[in-house]
Short mmCIF file of C-alpha atoms in Angstrom, two decimals:
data_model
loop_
_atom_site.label_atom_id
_atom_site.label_comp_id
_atom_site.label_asym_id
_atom_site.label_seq_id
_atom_site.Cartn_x
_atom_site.Cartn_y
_atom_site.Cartn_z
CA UNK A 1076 86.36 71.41 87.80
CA UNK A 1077 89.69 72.36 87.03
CA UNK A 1078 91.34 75.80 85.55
CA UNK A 1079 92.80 75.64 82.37
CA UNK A 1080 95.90 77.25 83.40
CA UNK A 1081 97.87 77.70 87.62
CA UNK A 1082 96.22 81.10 88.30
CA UNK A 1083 98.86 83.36 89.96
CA UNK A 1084 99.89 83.78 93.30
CA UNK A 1085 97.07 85.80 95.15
CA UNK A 1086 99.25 89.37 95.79
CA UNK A 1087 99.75 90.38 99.65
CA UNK A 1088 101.53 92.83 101.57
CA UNK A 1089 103.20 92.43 104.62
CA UNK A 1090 101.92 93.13 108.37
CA UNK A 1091 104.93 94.93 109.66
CA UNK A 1092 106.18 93.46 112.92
CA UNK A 1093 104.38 89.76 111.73
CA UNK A 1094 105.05 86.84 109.76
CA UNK A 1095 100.86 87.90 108.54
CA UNK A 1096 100.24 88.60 104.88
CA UNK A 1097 97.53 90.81 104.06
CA UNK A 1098 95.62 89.29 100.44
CA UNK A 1099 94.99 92.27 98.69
CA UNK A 1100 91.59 92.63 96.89
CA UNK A 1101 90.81 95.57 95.10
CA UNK A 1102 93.12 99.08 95.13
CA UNK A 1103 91.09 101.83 95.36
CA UNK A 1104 92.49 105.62 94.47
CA UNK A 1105 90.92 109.12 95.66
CA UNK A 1106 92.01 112.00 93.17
CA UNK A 1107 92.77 115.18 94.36
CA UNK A 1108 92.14 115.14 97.81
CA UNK A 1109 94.59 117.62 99.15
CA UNK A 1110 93.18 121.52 98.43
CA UNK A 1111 97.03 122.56 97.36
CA UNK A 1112 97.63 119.73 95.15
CA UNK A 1113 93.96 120.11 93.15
CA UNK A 1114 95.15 123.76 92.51
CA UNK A 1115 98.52 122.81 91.21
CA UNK A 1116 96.46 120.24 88.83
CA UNK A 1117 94.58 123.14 87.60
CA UNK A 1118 91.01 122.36 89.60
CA UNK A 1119 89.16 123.69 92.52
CA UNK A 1120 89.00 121.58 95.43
CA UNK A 1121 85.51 123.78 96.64
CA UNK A 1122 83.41 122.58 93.51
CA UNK A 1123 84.12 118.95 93.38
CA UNK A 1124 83.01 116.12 95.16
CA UNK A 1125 85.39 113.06 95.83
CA UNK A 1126 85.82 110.58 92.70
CA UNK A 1127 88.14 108.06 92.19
CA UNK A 1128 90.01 105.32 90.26
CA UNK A 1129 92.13 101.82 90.56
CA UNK A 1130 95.00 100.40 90.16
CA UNK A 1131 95.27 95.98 89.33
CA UNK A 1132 95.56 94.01 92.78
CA UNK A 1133 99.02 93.04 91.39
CA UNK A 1134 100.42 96.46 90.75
CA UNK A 1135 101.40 96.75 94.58
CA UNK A 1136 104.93 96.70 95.10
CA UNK A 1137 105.57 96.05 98.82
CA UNK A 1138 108.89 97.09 100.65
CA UNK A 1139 109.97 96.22 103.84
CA UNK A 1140 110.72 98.94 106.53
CA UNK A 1141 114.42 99.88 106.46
CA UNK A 1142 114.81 97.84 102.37
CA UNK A 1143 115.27 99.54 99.56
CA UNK A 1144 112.99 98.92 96.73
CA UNK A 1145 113.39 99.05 93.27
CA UNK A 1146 110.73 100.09 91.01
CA UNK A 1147 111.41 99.80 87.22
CA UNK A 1148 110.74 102.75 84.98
CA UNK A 1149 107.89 101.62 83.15
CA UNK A 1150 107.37 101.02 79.60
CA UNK A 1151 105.77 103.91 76.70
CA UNK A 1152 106.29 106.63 79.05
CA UNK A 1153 109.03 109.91 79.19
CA UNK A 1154 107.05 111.69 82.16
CA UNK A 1155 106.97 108.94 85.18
CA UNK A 1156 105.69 111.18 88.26
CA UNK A 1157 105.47 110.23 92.17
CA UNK A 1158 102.56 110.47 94.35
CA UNK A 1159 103.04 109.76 97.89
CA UNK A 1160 100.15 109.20 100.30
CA UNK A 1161 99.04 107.41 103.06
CA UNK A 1162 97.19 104.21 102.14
CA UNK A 1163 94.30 102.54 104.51
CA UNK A 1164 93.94 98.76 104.64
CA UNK A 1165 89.92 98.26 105.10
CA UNK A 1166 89.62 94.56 107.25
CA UNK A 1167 85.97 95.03 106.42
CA UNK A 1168 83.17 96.13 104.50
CA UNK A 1169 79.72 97.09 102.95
CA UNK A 1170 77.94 99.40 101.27
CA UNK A 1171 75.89 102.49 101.67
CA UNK A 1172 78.46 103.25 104.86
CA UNK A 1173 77.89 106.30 107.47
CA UNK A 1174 81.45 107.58 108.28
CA UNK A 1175 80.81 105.87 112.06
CA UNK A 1176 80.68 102.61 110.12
CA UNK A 1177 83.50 103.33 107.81
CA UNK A 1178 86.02 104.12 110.33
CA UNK A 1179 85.32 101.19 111.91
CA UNK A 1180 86.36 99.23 108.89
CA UNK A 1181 89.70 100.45 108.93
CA UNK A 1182 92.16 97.73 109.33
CA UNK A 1183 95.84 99.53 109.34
CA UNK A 1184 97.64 101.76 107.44
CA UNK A 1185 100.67 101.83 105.20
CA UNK A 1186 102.97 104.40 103.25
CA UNK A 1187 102.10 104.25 99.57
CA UNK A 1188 102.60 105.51 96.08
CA UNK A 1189 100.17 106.41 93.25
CA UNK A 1190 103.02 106.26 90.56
CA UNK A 1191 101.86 108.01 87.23
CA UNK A 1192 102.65 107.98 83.96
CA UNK A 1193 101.92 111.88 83.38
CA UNK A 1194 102.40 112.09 79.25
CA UNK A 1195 99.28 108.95 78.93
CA UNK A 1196 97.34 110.47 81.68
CA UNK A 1197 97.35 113.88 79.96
CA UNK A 1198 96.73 112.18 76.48
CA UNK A 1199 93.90 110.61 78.04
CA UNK A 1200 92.11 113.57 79.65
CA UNK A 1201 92.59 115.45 76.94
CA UNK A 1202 90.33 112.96 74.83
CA UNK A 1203 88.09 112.14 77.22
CA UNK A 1204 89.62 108.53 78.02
CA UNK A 1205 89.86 106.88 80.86
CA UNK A 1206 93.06 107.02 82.99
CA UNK A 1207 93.95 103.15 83.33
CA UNK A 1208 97.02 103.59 80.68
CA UNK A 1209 98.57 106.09 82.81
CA UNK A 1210 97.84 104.68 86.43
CA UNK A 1211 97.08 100.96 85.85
CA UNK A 1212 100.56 99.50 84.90
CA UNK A 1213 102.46 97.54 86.18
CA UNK A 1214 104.36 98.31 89.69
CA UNK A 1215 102.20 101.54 90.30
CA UNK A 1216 101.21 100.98 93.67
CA UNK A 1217 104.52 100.70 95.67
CA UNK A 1218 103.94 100.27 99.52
CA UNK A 1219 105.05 99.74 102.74
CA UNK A 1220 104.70 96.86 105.14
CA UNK A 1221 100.89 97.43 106.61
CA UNK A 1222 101.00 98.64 110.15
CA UNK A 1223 98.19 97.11 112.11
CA UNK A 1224 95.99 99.42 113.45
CA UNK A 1225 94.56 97.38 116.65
CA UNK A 1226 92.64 99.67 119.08
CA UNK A 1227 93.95 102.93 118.19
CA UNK A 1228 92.43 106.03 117.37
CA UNK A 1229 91.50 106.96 113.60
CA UNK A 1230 94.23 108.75 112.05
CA UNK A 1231 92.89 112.28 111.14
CA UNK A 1232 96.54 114.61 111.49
CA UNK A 1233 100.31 113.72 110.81
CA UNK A 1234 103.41 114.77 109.03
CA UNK A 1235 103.60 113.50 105.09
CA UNK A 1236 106.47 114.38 103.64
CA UNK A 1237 108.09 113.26 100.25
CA UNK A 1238 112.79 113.56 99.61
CA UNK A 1239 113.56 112.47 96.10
CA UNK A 1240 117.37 112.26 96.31
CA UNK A 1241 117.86 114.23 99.77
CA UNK A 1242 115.43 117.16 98.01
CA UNK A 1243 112.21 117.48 99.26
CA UNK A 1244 109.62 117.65 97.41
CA UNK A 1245 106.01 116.97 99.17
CA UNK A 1246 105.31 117.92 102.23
CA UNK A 1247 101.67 118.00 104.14
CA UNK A 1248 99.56 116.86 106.72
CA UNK A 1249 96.91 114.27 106.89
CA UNK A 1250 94.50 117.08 108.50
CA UNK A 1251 94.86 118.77 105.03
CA UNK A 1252 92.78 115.98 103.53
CA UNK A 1253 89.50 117.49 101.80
CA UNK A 1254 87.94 114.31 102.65
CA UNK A 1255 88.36 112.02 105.91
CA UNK A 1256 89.48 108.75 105.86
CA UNK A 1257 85.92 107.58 106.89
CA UNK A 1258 84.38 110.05 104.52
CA UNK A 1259 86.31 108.92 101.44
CA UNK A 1260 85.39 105.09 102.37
CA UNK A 1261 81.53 106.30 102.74
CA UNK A 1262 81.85 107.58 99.11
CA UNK A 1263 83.59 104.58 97.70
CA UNK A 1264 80.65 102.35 99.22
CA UNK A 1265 77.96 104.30 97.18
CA UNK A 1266 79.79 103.47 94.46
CA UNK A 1267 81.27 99.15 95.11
CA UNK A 1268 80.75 97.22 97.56
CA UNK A 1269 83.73 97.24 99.61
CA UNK A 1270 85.22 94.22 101.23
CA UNK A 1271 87.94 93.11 103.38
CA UNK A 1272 90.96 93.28 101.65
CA UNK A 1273 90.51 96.27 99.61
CA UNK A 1274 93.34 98.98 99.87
CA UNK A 1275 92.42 103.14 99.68
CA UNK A 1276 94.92 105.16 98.48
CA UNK A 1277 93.98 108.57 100.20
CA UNK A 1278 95.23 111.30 97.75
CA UNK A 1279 98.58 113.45 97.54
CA UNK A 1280 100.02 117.11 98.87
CA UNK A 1281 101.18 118.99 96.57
CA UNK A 1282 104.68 118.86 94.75
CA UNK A 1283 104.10 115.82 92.48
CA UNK A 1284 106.65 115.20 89.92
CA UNK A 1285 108.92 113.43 87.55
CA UNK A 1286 111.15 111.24 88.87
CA UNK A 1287 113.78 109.28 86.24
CA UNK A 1288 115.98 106.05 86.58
CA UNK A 1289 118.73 106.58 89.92
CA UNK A 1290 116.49 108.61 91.41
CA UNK A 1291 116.05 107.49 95.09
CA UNK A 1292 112.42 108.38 96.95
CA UNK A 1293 112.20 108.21 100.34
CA UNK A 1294 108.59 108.93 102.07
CA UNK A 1295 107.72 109.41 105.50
CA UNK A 1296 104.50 109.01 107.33
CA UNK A 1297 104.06 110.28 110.88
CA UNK A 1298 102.38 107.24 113.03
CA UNK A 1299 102.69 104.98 110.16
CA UNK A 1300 106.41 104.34 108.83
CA UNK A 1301 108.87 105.24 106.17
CA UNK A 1302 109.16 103.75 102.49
CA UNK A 1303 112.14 103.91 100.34
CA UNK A 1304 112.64 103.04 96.91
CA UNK A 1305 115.37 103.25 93.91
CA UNK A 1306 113.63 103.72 90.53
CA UNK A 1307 115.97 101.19 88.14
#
């Protein structure tokens, strides 16, 4: 048995600190999972329960610790926006999950963005479509180096805080999550089976917005790391 083409290169990210790749297999996405930011999007965070959408293995964009990256401005958009959030690497999985079992699925963690093209996105809700066209591209998932977890306690607080170009522009803490980290991987296993692999973008404070070519983003992470990147 033989393909009929060389399938591509399996996409990774980097163990910071380690010559390790982690093989990414599915990128997972919580919406609105900070109280401020659901408000600023026009919904209330009391009435809705946690639901969620994903991004193509290959749309991560890692950057090393101390690197600039450069993201290109993607194509058929005029309203590119940042999202900056903490992202959890899962080194196992399941389904059906209690929150005890979740958190004990969580691998490491990384510094990530849920890059959006806002003008699709909007075109899209307001017909009912789904939201691939205007999170799914190419490049959408930039991220850090994955910072191995080991034996250490959950993350459940820390500083997240968003500079485009010296300005800041989020700014929250990981307590202001509606949802846990183990509850929003309890949800997602109702929902897939999760496996090792498979990366959880956590959700965004508030302050989202456009960001255009030069524009220089710099993201910080309390406990995890920094990220930096150029859009080009």
């Amino acid at each position: 048995m033989t393909y009929v083409f060389e399938p591509p290169a399996r996409p990774a990210v980097p163990v910071a600190g380690s010559d390790a790749l982690f093989p990414v297999r599915r990128i997972f996405c919580v919406a609105r999972n900070y109280a401020a930011h659901a408000r600023e999007m026009g919904h209330d965070p009391e009435r809705e329960p946690p639901f969620f959408f994903c991004k193509p293995a290959d749309a991560v964009l890692p950057v090393a610790s101390g690197a600039l990256g450069a993201l290109p401005y993607p194509q058929a958009t005029q309203n590119l926006h940042h999202e900056f959030e903490l992202v959890v690497a899962l080194g196992k999985g399941g389904r059906d999950l209690t929150p005890e079992q979740a958190a004990e699925c969580v691998w490491g963690y990384a510094c990530g963005f849920d890059m959006t093209r806002r003008d699709l996105q909007a075109r899209a809700k307001e017909k009912g479509q789904p939201w691939d066209s205007g999170k799914a591209f190419d490049y959408a998932a930039p991220i850090s180096h994955i910072l191995h977890r080991g034996h250490a306690p959950l993350l459940a607080t820390g500083e997240i805080v968003l500079k485009v170009n010296g300005e800041e522009r989020q700014r929250g803490d990981l307590s202001d999550m509606t949802w846990s980290i183990p509850e929003v991987i309890a949800h997602l296993s109702r929902l897939w089976t999760l496996k090792a692999g498979d990366l959880v973008f956590t959700g965004t404070p508030e302050g989202v917005g456009p960001v255009v070519s030069g524009d220089r983003m710099e993201g910080h992470i309390e406990g995890v790391g920094s990220i930096s990147i150029l859009v080009s």
